[in-house]
Short mmCIF file of C-alpha atoms in Angstrom, two decimals:
data_model
loop_
_atom_site.label_atom_id
_atom_site.label_comp_id
_atom_site.label_asym_id
_atom_site.label_seq_id
_atom_site.Cartn_x
_atom_site.Cartn_y
_atom_site.Cartn_z
CA MET A 27 -119.86 -33.22 -5.58
CA ASN A 28 -117.55 -30.99 -3.55
CA THR A 29 -114.30 -30.77 -5.56
CA ALA A 30 -112.24 -29.62 -2.56
CA ALA A 31 -113.46 -32.54 -0.46
CA ALA A 32 -112.77 -34.98 -3.29
CA LYS A 33 -109.17 -33.78 -3.54
CA LYS A 34 -108.53 -33.82 0.19
CA PRO A 35 -105.78 -36.35 1.05
CA PRO A 36 -107.01 -39.44 2.93
CA GLY A 37 -106.64 -39.35 6.71
CA TRP A 38 -104.27 -42.32 6.75
CA LEU A 39 -101.69 -40.66 4.47
CA ALA A 40 -99.87 -38.54 7.09
CA PRO A 41 -99.28 -41.42 9.56
CA ALA A 42 -98.33 -43.70 6.65
CA LEU A 43 -95.68 -41.20 5.57
CA ASP A 44 -94.42 -40.93 9.15
CA TYR A 45 -94.16 -44.64 9.91
CA GLY A 46 -93.93 -46.19 6.44
CA PRO A 47 -90.18 -45.63 5.93
CA LEU A 48 -89.43 -47.32 9.26
CA VAL A 49 -91.53 -50.33 8.28
CA VAL A 50 -89.71 -50.46 4.91
CA PHE A 51 -86.40 -50.44 6.83
CA PHE A 52 -87.56 -53.30 9.04
CA ILE A 53 -88.77 -55.48 6.15
CA ALA A 54 -85.72 -54.83 3.94
CA TYR A 55 -83.40 -55.56 6.87
CA LYS A 56 -85.13 -58.85 7.61
CA ILE A 57 -84.84 -59.88 3.95
CA SER A 58 -81.39 -58.60 2.99
CA GLY A 59 -79.55 -57.27 6.04
CA VAL A 60 -78.64 -53.91 7.52
CA ILE A 61 -76.89 -52.35 4.51
CA VAL A 62 -79.75 -53.02 2.09
CA GLY A 63 -82.26 -52.13 4.81
CA THR A 64 -80.53 -48.80 5.44
CA GLY A 65 -80.49 -48.01 1.72
CA ALA A 66 -84.19 -48.82 1.48
CA PHE A 67 -84.82 -46.60 4.53
CA MET A 68 -83.05 -43.68 2.87
CA ILE A 69 -85.02 -44.07 -0.36
CA ALA A 70 -88.31 -44.52 1.51
CA ILE A 71 -87.93 -41.42 3.65
CA ALA A 72 -86.89 -39.32 0.64
CA ALA A 73 -90.03 -40.57 -1.13
CA ALA A 74 -92.11 -39.73 1.97
CA VAL A 75 -90.84 -36.14 1.91
CA ILE A 76 -91.70 -35.79 -1.79
CA ILE A 77 -95.16 -37.33 -1.38
CA SER A 78 -95.85 -35.16 1.66
CA LYS A 79 -94.92 -32.05 -0.29
CA ILE A 80 -97.10 -33.02 -3.27
CA ARG A 81 -100.13 -34.51 -1.54
CA LEU A 82 -100.21 -32.65 1.79
CA LYS A 83 -98.68 -29.43 0.42
CA ARG A 84 -96.22 -29.30 3.30
CA VAL A 85 -93.43 -31.21 5.02
CA SER A 86 -93.38 -31.05 8.81
CA PRO A 87 -90.19 -29.81 10.52
CA MET A 88 -89.97 -33.14 12.31
CA MET A 89 -90.01 -35.02 9.00
CA TRP A 90 -87.32 -32.73 7.58
CA ILE A 91 -85.08 -33.33 10.60
CA SER A 92 -85.60 -37.07 10.45
CA ALA A 93 -85.07 -37.24 6.69
CA VAL A 94 -81.81 -35.26 6.77
CA LEU A 95 -80.43 -37.40 9.59
CA VAL A 96 -81.50 -40.65 7.92
CA ILE A 97 -79.65 -39.62 4.76
CA VAL A 98 -76.53 -38.53 6.66
CA PHE A 99 -76.31 -41.40 9.15
CA GLY A 100 -77.64 -43.92 6.67
CA GLY A 101 -74.88 -42.89 4.27
CA LEU A 102 -72.29 -43.34 7.03
CA THR A 103 -73.76 -46.75 7.91
CA ILE A 104 -73.44 -47.94 4.31
CA TYR A 105 -70.04 -46.35 3.64
CA LEU A 106 -68.40 -47.54 6.86
CA ARG A 107 -70.40 -50.78 7.14
CA ASP A 108 -71.21 -49.83 10.71
CA GLU A 109 -74.81 -50.19 11.92
CA ARG A 110 -74.19 -47.99 14.97
CA PHE A 111 -74.64 -44.84 12.89
CA ILE A 112 -78.24 -45.62 11.91
CA GLN A 113 -78.93 -46.63 15.52
CA ILE A 114 -77.81 -43.30 16.94
CA LYS A 115 -79.99 -41.32 14.53
CA PRO A 116 -83.17 -41.61 16.68
CA THR A 117 -81.26 -40.36 19.74
CA ILE A 118 -80.22 -37.23 17.86
CA VAL A 119 -83.72 -36.67 16.45
CA TYR A 120 -85.32 -36.98 19.89
CA ALA A 121 -82.68 -34.75 21.49
CA ILE A 122 -83.17 -32.04 18.84
CA LEU A 123 -86.96 -32.12 19.17
CA SER A 124 -86.78 -32.06 22.97
CA GLY A 125 -84.30 -29.19 22.93
CA MET A 126 -86.42 -27.18 20.50
CA LEU A 127 -89.56 -27.64 22.59
CA PHE A 128 -87.83 -26.76 25.86
CA ALA A 129 -86.23 -23.71 24.24
CA GLY A 130 -89.65 -22.58 23.06
CA LEU A 131 -91.14 -23.07 26.50
CA LEU A 132 -88.38 -21.00 28.08
CA ARG A 133 -89.41 -18.15 25.76
CA GLY A 134 -93.08 -18.72 26.50
CA LYS A 135 -93.74 -20.10 23.01
CA PRO A 136 -95.19 -23.62 22.70
CA LEU A 137 -93.63 -24.61 19.37
CA LEU A 138 -96.06 -27.48 18.80
CA LYS A 139 -98.77 -24.87 18.29
CA TYR A 140 -97.10 -23.71 15.08
CA VAL A 141 -96.66 -27.27 13.82
CA LEU A 142 -99.98 -28.86 14.80
CA GLU A 143 -102.44 -25.98 15.14
CA HIS A 144 -104.90 -27.23 12.50
CA GLY A 145 -105.05 -30.67 14.09
CA TYR A 146 -105.91 -29.41 17.58
CA ASP A 147 -108.80 -27.03 16.99
CA GLY A 148 -109.97 -25.14 20.06
CA LEU A 149 -106.95 -25.92 22.25
CA SER A 150 -106.20 -23.05 24.65
CA ASP A 151 -102.80 -21.44 25.13
CA ALA A 152 -102.46 -23.26 28.45
CA GLY A 153 -103.20 -26.53 26.65
CA TRP A 154 -100.49 -25.85 24.08
CA ILE A 155 -97.98 -25.12 26.85
CA LEU A 156 -98.82 -28.39 28.59
CA LEU A 157 -98.75 -30.38 25.35
CA SER A 158 -95.36 -28.95 24.37
CA ARG A 159 -94.00 -29.59 27.86
CA ASN A 160 -95.21 -33.19 27.88
CA TRP A 161 -93.74 -33.98 24.46
CA ALA A 162 -90.48 -32.24 25.36
CA TRP A 163 -90.05 -34.58 28.32
CA PHE A 164 -91.23 -37.54 26.26
CA PHE A 165 -88.64 -36.89 23.55
CA ALA A 166 -85.92 -36.44 26.19
CA GLY A 167 -86.90 -39.77 27.73
CA MET A 168 -86.93 -41.42 24.31
CA ALA A 169 -83.39 -40.20 23.60
CA VAL A 170 -82.17 -41.78 26.83
CA LEU A 171 -84.19 -44.94 26.15
CA ASN A 172 -82.76 -45.35 22.65
CA GLU A 173 -79.23 -45.10 23.99
CA GLY A 174 -80.00 -47.79 26.56
CA LEU A 175 -81.57 -50.03 23.93
CA ARG A 176 -78.80 -49.71 21.38
CA TYR A 177 -76.14 -50.54 23.97
CA GLY A 178 -78.13 -53.30 25.65
CA LEU A 179 -79.69 -55.13 22.70
CA THR A 180 -78.56 -56.76 19.49
CA PHE A 181 -79.27 -54.78 16.33
CA ASP A 182 -82.03 -57.19 15.35
CA THR A 183 -83.80 -56.83 18.71
CA TRP A 184 -83.21 -53.07 18.80
CA LEU A 185 -84.85 -52.63 15.40
CA THR A 186 -87.84 -54.79 16.36
CA VAL A 187 -88.37 -52.74 19.53
CA LYS A 188 -87.85 -49.50 17.57
CA VAL A 189 -90.41 -50.31 14.90
CA TRP A 190 -93.13 -51.91 17.00
CA GLY A 191 -92.51 -51.07 20.66
CA ILE A 192 -91.51 -47.42 20.30
CA THR A 193 -94.28 -46.76 17.77
CA LEU A 194 -96.84 -48.23 20.15
CA LEU A 195 -95.37 -46.29 23.08
CA SER A 196 -95.67 -43.03 21.11
CA MET A 197 -99.31 -43.74 20.30
CA VAL A 198 -100.11 -44.61 23.91
CA PHE A 199 -98.43 -41.42 25.11
CA ALA A 200 -100.36 -39.34 22.58
CA ALA A 201 -103.63 -40.93 23.71
CA ALA A 202 -102.74 -40.37 27.37
CA ASN A 203 -102.59 -36.61 26.69
CA ILE A 204 -106.14 -36.47 25.34
CA PRO A 205 -108.00 -36.05 28.69
CA MET A 206 -105.75 -33.11 29.59
CA LEU A 207 -106.19 -31.57 26.15
CA MET A 208 -109.96 -31.91 26.28
CA ARG A 209 -109.98 -30.04 29.61
CA HIS A 210 -108.26 -27.21 27.74
CA GLY A 211 -110.67 -26.88 24.85
CA LEU A 212 -109.69 -29.62 22.41
CA GLY A 213 -112.52 -31.00 20.26
CA ASP A 214 -113.32 -34.70 20.21
CA ASP A 215 -111.90 -35.25 16.72
CA ALA A 216 -108.18 -34.71 17.32
CA VAL A 217 -106.23 -37.59 18.84
CA ALA A 218 -103.02 -37.36 16.84
CA ALA A 219 -99.38 -37.54 17.86
CA PRO A 220 -96.99 -34.94 16.51
CA GLU A 221 -95.84 -35.86 13.00
CA GLY A 222 -92.47 -37.58 12.80
CA VAL A 223 -92.32 -38.94 16.32
CA GLN A 224 -91.01 -42.23 15.00
CA GLY A 225 -87.56 -40.67 15.07
#
């Protein structure tokens, strides 16, 4: 038996760590309300960071950004009893990610290449530029969308859309990039979205 293969983390672990804390938030909110849900979210994302470090031997920059903002804005939500703070967190995450990607592109450096290189084997430099550009615009659009949703919907409806609708939208967008990526050298086995896109 190949020991290295036996110790390799299962393929579902990374997406579970990305989206699991959000699902925990949703379930805890439905059972006990926004304060308990926010507290559960904070604990879950801290646990995700620890598990990622232990099992995957790394924590993606996107997960770090999300975790720090969940702790900060979650703490404000609980302390001030104001759900608006946890709602604005995704806007800030998306804006930061979009800004980082656009800044990299302006310098001719597709930052996603340094985050996702091992998951996109064979992708050419042109492919990395296009992928970074597409996700930069996607994150910018998501920041604007989250602001519209949090102002236009009740918290309950916003959270439902955030957990299920936005997650699905991210997956559809990732899949929509695959034909372009395959034209630029991507192998058939990589169809992932950037880690942490749940915001």
